[in-house]
């Protein structure tokens, strides 16, 4: 199948999915207890009936839910996510200020967990009864079982309180002298603990998967062929075997993206990382429905895009499912 | 002439759930330069393990070389440093495997897989290696080599993949080519082509060949000498004609006894039927006892066969069988 057709089809399915995400979330949120108009009125200080009616009219809350949904869908289709109940700002702009931080966190954690996981898995596979193998086994269970906030708080206690190496929270130091590069370093410094916390959850899984996959690949006939050619063992492992062993990891990495984003939401609140997660958390407490909806939609869109990118990566890595057109 | 390959008393053991089993129990083989040695025997008798031992590719653990010697041109390979073995593999000894479908790496282009072998052993540029890979594809009869050099394995048929494997195996003009059931997984028509190709290459390069196969027709046509293996031992060894015409070991007789060698239909097809069925099965290695491993299936077996394992005796045409030894002795007296 041609790659362009393939991507177009995936995008189409992605849009369908997004449509259901919007409808489902809209209905669920409207079913949740609590009247947003009262919340907004509470923020403003007074709660007379006129004020409530006024608010409902302004935000379109007086119309039937179906009509509200139709209007909302229309807006979203035009890229308009509505206006925040809490901030006097469009939701899109609100998310725009936060999305970068979340993407930075998610991609760093994904990169770390895959890289370290694969390295651990490869070493474990070389010596299935060795120390690394045992560590991977213990780690897989722990990494899975430990709640994110616990890991996060432990890391804060150890690496921010006992050994003050890393900052406790946030993404930037308040006062910082120096040029752009200093700021980049500052952000990276803040990034370490949250990214590690998020990576730990997935690291164990990748390590275990890489170990299994590598052990299987190392037993394959083409590995024997490579050895029979006189290929040095290091090259057998890191060239001939690894290229094949990472294929299932790519697949899982794509599937994990949704979990990664919801994990980021928790990690952000633990470390007060100024991304979509903290915004979502605060917005839920404030009953700021448009913002919550916007974050859900953007989150879903991120997962859809990530999955398409993963599939494209997989097609590059595995010639067997690439197009039949031959070399390009 | 000194032998190119001299395997003596090779013992290979495997650690299994049933304890240590002896996969090769004193295997000896000799091969002169340019000669073809056919190796036959039922599944599990140790043909592939012999080949892998010569390559230095027995998986260890669970495997272990428990004794014996493998000399290539006088150089001892058992215990040789891995660096040295790596030099010999692919350069002096090439190997073709049974499974062409899975023996090539699915994520690399076949041309690169051939060129890699050349680059590993010869001091040439990438371009030169690619040019030679192209030549090799032509040599092994891959049609349209200019296109196929950039193909991935899954884009080629089984027969073409086996040709690519052969190209890899001969890429550095080895002195010894080990073909471990090179045609078992292929269509009948393709099988004959692959055998022809191996013979053609042998003529051209003067390479010695160890041909492991179930195809007695191919043995008859190609082999100078034949070794018959049973349960980890060589039970009969000698010139191909002698063994095919007058097999001495009851097992060998069972294997080739009922081949209709002059069936004109088969002769026209240029091949013979596969090995005959012998009643019974090879005993599992962990259940091998004291005596001759074939005794339980041998209709001629006598007491001594179940008590003492017969040694391989006789010069030229050697046989490991008490009955044969007794017959030979009475003939002489
Ligand atoms: N990794 C291993 N662990 C334990 N036993 C093994 C191992 N590899 C091979 N063996 C044993 O060694 C014996 C010889 O196996 P080998 O693969 O050489 O047989 P073969 O003659 O090539 O048979 P086939 O015709 O099926 O290819 C078999 O009985 C097998 O059980
Ligand atoms: Mg075999």
XYZ file of C-alpha atoms and ligand atoms in Angstrom:
693
model
C 0.000 0.000 0.000
C 1.259 3.424 -0.832
C 2.490 5.406 2.154
C 0.472 8.517 1.271
C -2.770 6.555 0.986
C -1.902 4.822 4.204
C -1.341 8.064 6.107
C -4.516 9.570 4.663
C -6.487 6.589 5.854
C -4.946 6.710 9.289
C -5.730 10.428 9.498
C -9.336 9.748 8.535
C -9.685 7.125 11.258
C -7.991 9.519 13.638
C -10.596 12.206 12.873
C -13.423 9.725 13.397
C -11.908 8.819 16.712
C -11.604 12.473 17.677
C -15.279 12.996 16.853
C -16.280 10.241 19.282
C -13.881 11.592 21.892
C -15.551 15.002 21.684
C -19.103 13.665 21.828
C -18.408 11.212 24.629
C -16.523 13.683 26.804
C -19.063 16.414 26.227
C -21.899 14.181 27.358
C -19.960 12.765 30.306
C -18.996 16.181 31.575
C -22.521 17.519 31.288
C -23.730 14.508 33.262
C -21.252 15.194 36.058
C -22.768 16.897 39.120
C -22.284 20.629 39.610
C -23.627 23.587 37.716
C -20.851 25.464 35.944
C -22.881 28.676 36.032
C -22.881 28.547 39.823
C -19.175 27.931 39.876
C -18.532 30.888 37.627
C -20.859 33.023 39.721
C -19.042 31.871 42.847
C -15.777 33.068 41.351
C -17.328 36.475 40.746
C -18.687 36.751 44.293
C -22.498 37.041 43.877
C -25.187 34.502 43.112
C -28.483 36.090 42.231
C -30.787 34.424 39.749
C -30.249 37.233 37.230
C -26.510 36.803 37.351
C -26.860 33.058 36.859
C -29.217 33.553 33.915
C -26.835 36.097 32.478
C -23.905 33.709 32.776
C -25.894 30.878 31.213
C -26.788 33.109 28.284
C -23.202 34.271 27.812
C -21.763 30.747 27.755
C -24.695 29.174 25.932
C -25.552 27.033 28.936
C -29.278 27.843 28.695
C -29.706 25.867 25.487
C -30.537 22.126 25.420
C -27.466 19.833 25.735
C -27.891 18.526 22.169
C -27.828 22.069 20.801
C -24.816 22.895 22.937
C -23.067 19.812 21.574
C -23.875 20.753 17.985
C -22.576 24.258 18.505
C -19.467 22.937 20.234
C -18.750 20.439 17.465
C -19.054 23.213 14.921
C -16.607 25.342 16.838
C -14.096 22.525 17.279
C -14.270 21.750 13.575
C -13.084 25.311 13.003
C -10.291 24.941 15.525
C -12.109 26.953 18.164
C -12.071 25.236 21.550
C -14.257 27.856 23.214
C -13.500 30.188 26.041
C -12.353 29.278 29.520
C -14.926 29.736 32.304
C -12.151 30.720 34.656
C -9.647 32.712 32.663
C -10.878 35.382 30.336
C -9.050 33.650 27.470
C -9.710 31.274 24.603
C -8.993 27.665 25.612
C -6.790 27.160 22.554
C -4.463 29.935 23.664
C -4.457 28.608 27.218
C -3.437 25.161 26.025
C -0.952 26.686 23.628
C 1.021 28.108 26.557
C 1.128 24.673 28.221
C 1.439 22.113 25.433
C 5.162 22.644 24.862
C 6.012 21.702 28.440
C 3.942 18.515 28.223
C 5.412 17.441 24.889
C 8.910 18.072 26.223
C 8.185 15.936 29.283
C 6.474 13.125 27.379
C 9.078 12.840 24.631
C 11.984 12.967 27.076
C 10.416 10.257 29.228
C 9.628 8.130 26.164
C 13.166 8.514 24.861
C 14.735 7.723 28.237
C 12.580 4.688 28.912
C 13.133 3.181 25.462
C 16.854 3.884 25.413
C 17.620 2.618 28.912
C 15.060 -0.178 28.630
C 16.565 -1.490 25.393
C 20.118 -1.285 26.726
C 19.093 -3.178 29.872
C 17.143 -5.696 27.822
C 20.064 -6.350 25.493
C 22.470 -6.941 28.359
C 19.942 -9.149 30.098
C 19.477 -11.154 26.906
C 23.213 -11.708 26.491
C 23.329 -13.362 29.914
C 19.822 -14.674 30.673
C 20.966 -15.895 34.098
C 23.174 -12.915 34.930
C 22.872 -9.994 37.326
C 21.325 -7.591 34.812
C 18.685 -10.174 34.001
C 17.746 -10.465 37.657
C 17.697 -6.670 38.007
C 15.412 -6.370 34.995
C 13.058 -8.936 36.512
C 12.903 -7.157 39.869
C 12.633 -3.801 38.185
C 9.804 -4.898 35.905
C 7.670 -5.828 38.868
C 8.542 -2.743 40.907
C 8.237 -0.251 38.074
C 4.809 -1.612 37.341
C 3.602 -1.770 40.925
C 4.818 1.548 42.297
C 2.400 4.454 41.921
C 3.747 7.422 40.006
C 3.195 9.927 42.765
C 5.066 7.703 45.228
C 8.055 7.377 42.904
C 7.931 11.101 42.246
C 7.787 12.057 45.907
C 10.596 9.610 46.738
C 12.776 11.133 44.048
C 11.989 14.606 45.389
C 12.889 13.547 48.936
C 16.153 11.930 47.859
C 17.381 14.137 45.028
C 15.892 17.482 45.963
C 15.767 17.437 49.791
C 18.503 15.124 51.074
C 20.835 15.735 48.201
C 19.774 19.068 46.790
C 20.898 18.284 43.238
C 17.674 18.987 41.414
C 14.945 21.589 41.883
C 11.787 20.496 43.704
C 9.254 21.824 41.290
C 8.433 23.965 38.289
C 10.183 24.296 34.960
C 12.237 27.474 35.351
C 14.156 29.224 38.093
C 12.571 32.501 39.150
C 15.557 34.760 38.634
C 18.154 33.711 36.153
C 20.952 35.742 34.641
C 22.456 34.847 31.301
C 21.613 34.087 27.704
C 19.390 31.531 25.996
C 21.708 28.630 26.619
C 21.583 29.176 30.382
C 17.794 29.015 30.171
C 17.905 25.782 28.193
C 20.170 24.238 30.829
C 17.843 25.506 33.542
C 14.826 23.831 31.932
C 16.782 20.577 31.453
C 17.791 20.722 35.106
C 14.153 21.019 36.116
C 13.194 18.308 33.636
C 15.336 15.526 35.114
C 13.199 14.398 38.056
C 9.773 14.509 36.384
C 11.072 12.832 33.230
C 12.789 10.092 35.229
C 9.648 9.551 37.300
C 7.544 9.141 34.195
C 10.188 7.034 32.447
C 10.444 4.566 35.325
C 6.880 3.348 34.805
C 7.579 2.405 31.196
C 11.266 1.578 31.481
C 10.610 -1.754 33.149
C 8.207 -2.780 30.434
C 10.595 -1.905 27.620
C 13.452 -3.685 29.377
C 11.413 -6.851 29.724
C 10.161 -6.667 26.168
C 13.638 -5.958 24.798
C 15.010 -8.906 26.750
C 12.403 -11.338 25.425
C 12.618 -10.015 21.890
C 16.413 -10.030 21.894
C 16.631 -13.589 23.226
C 14.272 -14.717 20.497
C 16.133 -12.875 17.741
C 19.534 -14.134 18.928
C 18.249 -17.659 18.331
C 17.164 -16.893 14.775
C 18.679 -18.579 11.749
C 19.937 -15.316 10.269
C 21.991 -14.685 13.400
C 23.654 -18.052 12.855
C 24.273 -16.974 9.248
C 25.919 -13.767 10.454
C 28.180 -15.718 12.788
C 28.991 -18.174 9.986
C 30.157 -15.188 7.915
C 32.617 -14.314 10.651
C 30.780 -11.234 11.913
C 32.214 -10.150 15.304
C 29.873 -10.855 18.214
C 29.389 -7.179 19.078
C 28.232 -6.448 15.559
C 26.026 -9.543 15.580
C 24.224 -8.179 18.634
C 24.058 -4.470 17.882
C 23.663 -4.584 14.110
C 22.078 -7.856 13.048
C 20.010 -8.642 16.121
C 19.063 -5.244 17.505
C 17.553 -3.965 14.256
C 15.113 -6.871 14.400
C 14.606 -6.867 18.151
C 13.445 -3.230 18.318
C 10.509 -3.835 15.969
C 8.097 -5.080 18.670
C 9.343 -2.282 20.934
C 8.345 0.293 18.345
C 4.861 -1.187 18.234
C 4.473 -1.087 21.991
C 5.945 2.414 22.165
C 3.146 3.578 19.884
C 0.480 1.816 21.904
C 1.878 3.258 25.136
C 1.520 6.856 24.038
C -1.921 7.259 25.554
C -0.723 5.891 28.878
C 2.319 8.089 28.676
C 0.188 11.206 28.323
C -2.108 10.286 31.184
C 0.979 9.420 33.246
C 2.380 12.849 32.422
C -0.781 14.411 33.854
C -0.030 12.878 37.262
C 3.683 13.581 37.151
C 3.029 17.206 36.269
C 0.880 17.710 39.349
C 3.510 16.092 41.593
C 6.284 18.328 40.273
C 4.107 21.333 39.494
C 5.322 21.116 35.894
C 3.533 23.856 33.966
C 2.028 21.627 31.288
C -1.428 20.479 30.240
C -1.606 18.084 33.191
C -1.493 20.757 35.880
C -3.881 22.836 33.804
C -6.277 19.896 33.532
C -6.060 19.202 37.251
C -6.762 22.827 38.183
C -9.491 23.133 35.566
C -11.314 20.090 36.877
C -11.312 21.557 40.386
C -12.589 24.850 38.948
C -15.259 23.104 36.869
C -13.770 24.906 33.893
C -15.449 22.595 31.395
C -14.275 24.177 28.140
C -10.660 23.940 29.253
C -11.014 20.334 30.413
C -12.694 19.455 27.112
C -10.000 21.235 25.158
C -7.261 19.339 26.963
C -8.999 16.022 26.330
C -9.331 16.797 22.635
C -5.733 17.936 22.258
C -4.557 14.927 24.266
C -6.459 12.591 21.953
C -5.053 14.387 18.926
C -1.543 13.947 20.302
C -2.122 10.207 20.683
C -3.489 9.932 17.142
C -0.531 11.808 15.670
C 1.948 9.823 17.769
C 0.454 6.560 16.557
C 0.696 7.584 12.932
C 4.304 8.655 13.414
C 5.112 5.360 15.141
C 3.575 3.387 12.298
C 5.583 5.362 9.784
C 8.715 4.674 11.816
C 7.863 0.993 11.858
C 7.442 0.965 8.107
C 10.874 2.497 7.765
C 12.419 -0.035 10.125
C 10.792 -3.156 8.700
C 11.094 -3.553 4.936
C 8.562 -6.391 4.956
C 5.642 -4.018 5.436
C 7.018 -1.203 3.357
C 5.604 -0.447 -0.080
C 6.358 -2.856 -2.879
C 7.904 -0.074 -4.976
C 11.459 -1.010 -4.074
C 14.197 1.524 -3.476
C 13.368 5.191 -3.349
C 48.466 -35.063 0.090
C 47.655 -33.892 3.612
C 43.963 -33.686 4.333
C 42.237 -30.306 4.172
C 39.998 -31.261 7.060
C 40.797 -33.878 9.644
C 38.187 -34.469 12.331
C 39.197 -37.050 14.927
C 37.215 -38.607 17.717
C 35.016 -35.559 18.081
C 32.764 -35.660 21.122
C 30.051 -33.071 21.676
C 27.793 -33.076 24.720
C 24.671 -31.127 25.544
C 23.294 -30.343 28.957
C 19.572 -31.169 28.848
C 16.709 -31.772 31.238
C 17.640 -35.457 31.144
C 21.211 -34.758 32.123
C 24.197 -34.666 29.811
C 23.645 -36.283 26.437
C 26.333 -37.162 23.946
C 25.317 -35.773 20.567
C 28.567 -36.736 18.856
C 30.356 -39.792 20.160
C 33.764 -40.058 18.578
C 33.114 -38.782 15.063
C 36.047 -38.902 12.646
C 36.030 -37.479 9.114
C 38.716 -36.701 6.556
C 38.433 -34.515 3.545
C 41.038 -33.900 0.857
C 41.224 -30.560 -0.958
C 38.562 -30.314 -3.660
C 36.880 -33.519 -2.532
C 33.172 -33.972 -1.797
C 32.114 -35.827 1.303
C 28.474 -36.831 1.506
C 27.047 -37.154 5.002
C 23.808 -39.085 5.395
C 21.739 -40.335 8.294
C 18.354 -39.942 9.869
C 17.138 -36.784 11.545
C 18.884 -36.142 14.853
C 21.930 -38.301 14.176
C 24.290 -35.337 14.540
C 24.925 -34.153 10.999
C 24.269 -30.480 11.707
C 26.118 -30.604 15.008
C 29.160 -31.965 13.181
C 28.942 -29.111 10.689
C 28.492 -26.496 13.423
C 31.404 -27.945 15.387
C 33.660 -27.481 12.358
C 32.443 -23.877 12.115
C 33.028 -23.377 15.839
C 29.362 -22.475 16.207
C 28.070 -25.045 18.693
C 25.946 -23.053 21.150
C 27.835 -23.145 24.440
C 26.091 -23.573 26.815
C 24.223 -25.939 26.551
C 26.807 -27.520 24.246
C 30.336 -28.562 25.098
C 33.149 -30.043 23.067
C 34.126 -32.922 25.293
C 37.035 -34.172 23.278
C 38.647 -34.820 19.944
C 40.314 -32.665 17.372
C 39.338 -30.667 14.283
C 42.217 -29.697 12.049
C 41.938 -27.468 9.030
C 45.107 -27.720 6.960
C 46.867 -29.001 10.040
C 45.692 -26.146 12.268
C 43.814 -27.231 15.393
C 40.459 -25.449 15.627
C 39.258 -26.783 18.966
C 40.353 -24.317 21.594
C 41.528 -21.828 18.959
C 40.901 -18.187 19.939
C 37.545 -16.768 18.832
C 39.381 -14.104 16.809
C 41.041 -16.779 14.713
C 37.836 -18.767 14.248
C 36.087 -15.612 13.100
C 38.757 -15.141 10.434
C 38.311 -18.681 9.184
C 34.522 -18.541 9.182
C 33.258 -17.039 5.982
C 36.783 -16.788 4.569
C 38.145 -20.343 4.613
C 34.948 -22.171 5.463
C 31.601 -21.166 3.987
C 28.340 -22.653 5.132
C 24.893 -22.999 3.580
C 21.963 -23.818 5.805
C 18.805 -25.802 5.465
C 16.323 -22.967 5.825
C 16.711 -20.368 3.068
C 13.490 -18.665 4.160
C 14.868 -17.640 7.533
C 18.616 -17.677 7.033
C 18.859 -14.166 5.612
C 18.371 -11.116 7.800
C 14.938 -9.694 6.900
C 15.840 -6.039 7.487
C 18.920 -5.802 5.254
C 19.193 -5.820 1.465
C 20.649 -9.048 0.088
C 23.449 -7.182 -1.688
C 24.542 -5.668 1.607
C 24.478 -9.064 3.266
C 26.813 -10.448 0.605
C 29.026 -7.368 0.657
C 29.324 -7.576 4.430
C 31.042 -10.948 4.183
C 33.492 -9.529 1.639
C 34.195 -6.399 3.683
C 34.808 -8.472 6.811
C 37.550 -10.561 5.272
C 39.020 -8.522 2.472
C 40.568 -5.115 2.341
C 38.347 -3.602 -0.344
C 36.210 -0.486 -0.643
C 32.438 -0.541 -0.265
C 32.016 0.057 -3.980
C 34.310 -2.812 -4.812
C 32.470 -5.079 -2.372
C 29.183 -4.161 -4.022
C 30.617 -4.834 -7.451
C 31.779 -8.247 -6.292
C 28.396 -8.941 -4.716
C 26.859 -8.240 -8.106
C 29.309 -10.629 -9.771
C 28.502 -13.276 -7.190
C 24.771 -12.924 -7.791
C 25.487 -13.484 -11.466
C 27.705 -16.484 -10.641
C 25.015 -18.171 -8.568
C 22.494 -17.636 -11.330
C 20.227 -15.000 -9.858
C 18.360 -13.506 -12.807
C 18.431 -9.744 -13.144
C 21.166 -9.306 -10.501
C 21.314 -5.516 -10.965
C 17.783 -5.295 -9.580
C 17.985 -8.112 -7.084
C 21.064 -6.752 -5.370
C 18.843 -4.145 -3.707
C 16.017 -6.525 -2.894
C 15.090 -7.543 0.609
C 14.983 -11.278 1.355
C 11.186 -11.363 1.512
C 11.063 -10.172 -2.086
C 12.859 -13.329 -3.282
C 11.683 -16.933 -3.649
C 13.158 -19.738 -1.558
C 15.352 -20.908 -4.408
C 16.715 -17.404 -5.010
C 17.343 -16.938 -1.319
C 19.316 -20.158 -1.228
C 21.324 -18.870 -4.188
C 22.033 -15.705 -2.220
C 23.138 -17.860 0.728
C 25.483 -19.710 -1.604
C 26.802 -16.379 -2.874
C 27.564 -15.376 0.720
C 29.213 -18.719 1.451
C 31.544 -18.530 -1.562
C 32.121 -14.770 -1.435
C 35.678 -15.166 -0.159
C 36.579 -18.265 -2.163
C 36.648 -20.672 0.778
C 38.584 -23.920 0.740
C 35.730 -25.742 2.392
C 32.020 -25.387 1.744
C 29.587 -27.015 4.139
C 26.105 -27.477 2.703
C 23.719 -28.645 5.420
C 20.655 -30.026 3.643
C 20.709 -27.117 1.188
C 17.631 -28.308 -0.702
C 15.377 -29.855 1.923
C 13.106 -26.822 2.125
C 12.880 -26.287 -1.633
C 10.645 -27.437 -4.474
C 11.745 -30.549 -6.329
C 12.656 -28.716 -9.535
C 14.610 -26.110 -7.595
C 16.459 -28.817 -5.656
C 18.110 -30.155 -8.793
C 19.123 -26.630 -9.814
C 20.763 -25.960 -6.472
C 22.720 -29.220 -6.598
C 23.836 -28.370 -10.129
C 24.938 -24.960 -8.918
C 26.965 -26.411 -6.052
C 28.658 -28.826 -8.427
C 29.346 -26.064 -10.892
C 30.890 -23.909 -8.175
C 32.984 -26.798 -7.005
C 34.350 -27.289 -10.506
C 35.119 -23.619 -10.821
C 36.608 -22.898 -7.406
C 38.031 -26.307 -6.603
C 36.448 -26.045 -3.194
C 36.027 -29.115 -0.988
C 32.402 -29.772 -0.072
C 30.713 -31.460 2.842
C 27.259 -32.241 1.519
C 24.747 -33.170 4.168
C 21.584 -34.445 2.535
C 18.811 -37.005 2.528
C 18.923 -37.104 -1.245
C 20.771 -40.309 -2.176
C 20.585 -39.311 -5.815
C 22.593 -36.196 -5.097
C 25.044 -38.287 -3.074
C 25.444 -40.723 -5.956
C 26.100 -37.908 -8.375
C 28.257 -35.602 -6.342
C 30.015 -37.361 -3.494
C 33.503 -38.849 -3.722
C 33.210 -40.330 -0.277
C 30.250 -40.952 2.000
C 29.939 -41.011 5.781
C 26.833 -42.644 7.232
C 25.922 -41.400 10.698
C 23.704 -42.983 13.299
C 22.984 -41.635 16.792
C 26.077 -39.464 16.988
C 28.533 -41.894 15.417
C 29.893 -42.611 11.990
C 28.796 -46.195 11.328
C 30.155 -46.552 7.814
C 32.561 -44.492 5.782
C 34.178 -45.009 2.416
C 34.197 -44.272 -1.313
C 30.733 -43.353 -2.562
C 30.653 -46.134 -5.144
C 31.602 -48.795 -2.616
C 28.982 -47.668 -0.128
C 26.197 -47.274 -2.646
C 26.955 -50.538 -4.428
C 27.815 -52.727 -1.470
C 26.680 -51.159 1.775
C 28.110 -53.140 4.664
C 26.360 -51.825 7.756
C 22.787 -53.058 8.257
C 21.706 -49.467 8.799
C 23.233 -48.302 5.531
C 21.643 -51.254 3.771
C 18.316 -50.199 5.264
C 18.837 -46.640 4.099
C 19.711 -47.380 0.498
C 18.616 -50.977 0.179
C 15.406 -50.374 -1.689
C 16.429 -47.555 -3.964
C 15.384 -48.510 -7.518
C 18.615 -47.148 -8.865
C 17.838 -48.047 -12.444
C 14.234 -46.926 -12.540
C 14.277 -45.132 -15.911
C 11.580 -42.653 -14.917
C 13.600 -41.498 -11.950
C 16.828 -41.568 -13.882
C 15.213 -39.255 -16.412
C 14.299 -36.900 -13.611
C 17.950 -36.978 -12.648
C 17.174 -37.881 -9.101
C 16.405 -40.755 -6.802
C 13.848 -41.172 -4.051
C 14.781 -40.027 -0.552
C 16.097 -42.373 2.098
C 14.061 -45.491 2.695
C 12.077 -45.906 5.878
C 13.609 -48.234 8.427
C 11.184 -49.585 11.036
C 11.615 -48.059 14.490
C 13.120 -44.741 15.504
C 16.515 -43.472 16.553
C 16.655 -43.884 20.342
C 16.660 -40.573 22.241
C 20.237 -39.650 23.102
C 19.666 -39.844 26.836
C 18.463 -43.448 26.484
C 21.500 -44.702 24.592
C 22.945 -47.712 26.357
C 26.144 -49.679 26.157
C 25.839 -51.524 22.902
C 25.396 -50.623 19.267
C 22.799 -47.843 19.043
C 21.202 -49.548 16.046
C 20.856 -52.942 17.744
C 17.186 -52.516 18.698
C 16.186 -51.887 15.104
C 18.608 -54.341 13.519
C 17.051 -57.630 12.382
C 20.458 -59.283 12.396
C 21.453 -58.192 15.900
C 23.082 -60.787 18.164
C 24.011 -60.743 21.859
C 27.238 -58.844 21.582
C 25.512 -56.025 19.668
C 23.545 -55.086 22.806
C 26.589 -55.214 25.072
C 29.504 -53.617 23.253
C 29.518 -50.665 20.890
C 31.370 -51.775 17.739
C 34.399 -49.697 16.704
C 34.778 -48.307 13.203
C 37.226 -50.674 11.528
C 38.668 -51.184 8.088
C 40.808 -49.018 5.852
C 39.269 -47.283 2.838
C 35.791 -48.632 3.457
C 35.269 -48.593 7.228
C 32.320 -50.132 9.035
C 31.233 -50.163 12.670
C 29.412 -53.484 12.997
C 30.184 -56.686 14.892
C 28.530 -58.828 12.223
C 30.525 -57.288 9.446
C 33.748 -57.616 11.438
C 32.997 -61.289 12.082
C 32.162 -61.920 8.424
C 35.329 -60.171 7.295
C 37.402 -62.167 9.775
C 35.967 -65.526 8.659
C 36.536 -64.590 5.033
C 40.196 -63.905 5.721
C 40.811 -67.178 7.589
N 20.888 -27.143 21.764
C 20.764 -28.461 21.952
N 20.473 -28.967 23.165
C 20.349 -30.291 23.356
N 20.494 -31.203 22.398
C 20.775 -30.764 21.165
C 20.933 -29.386 20.875
N 21.199 -29.254 19.561
C 21.216 -30.497 19.074
N 20.972 -31.405 20.022
C 20.904 -32.851 19.861
O 21.953 -33.269 19.042
C 21.521 -34.300 18.181
C 21.998 -34.054 16.788
O 21.304 -32.975 16.221
P 21.554 -32.479 14.745
O 20.869 -31.164 14.592
O 22.988 -32.518 14.428
O 20.782 -33.567 13.884
P 20.769 -33.719 12.307
O 21.458 -34.981 12.003
O 21.280 -32.479 11.672
O 19.235 -33.914 12.012
P 18.332 -33.255 10.847
O 18.405 -34.200 9.696
O 16.983 -33.244 11.456
O 18.856 -31.919 10.542
C 20.005 -34.358 18.259
O 19.635 -35.571 18.853
C 19.622 -33.231 19.149
O 18.655 -33.646 20.063
Mg 20.408 -30.896 10.584
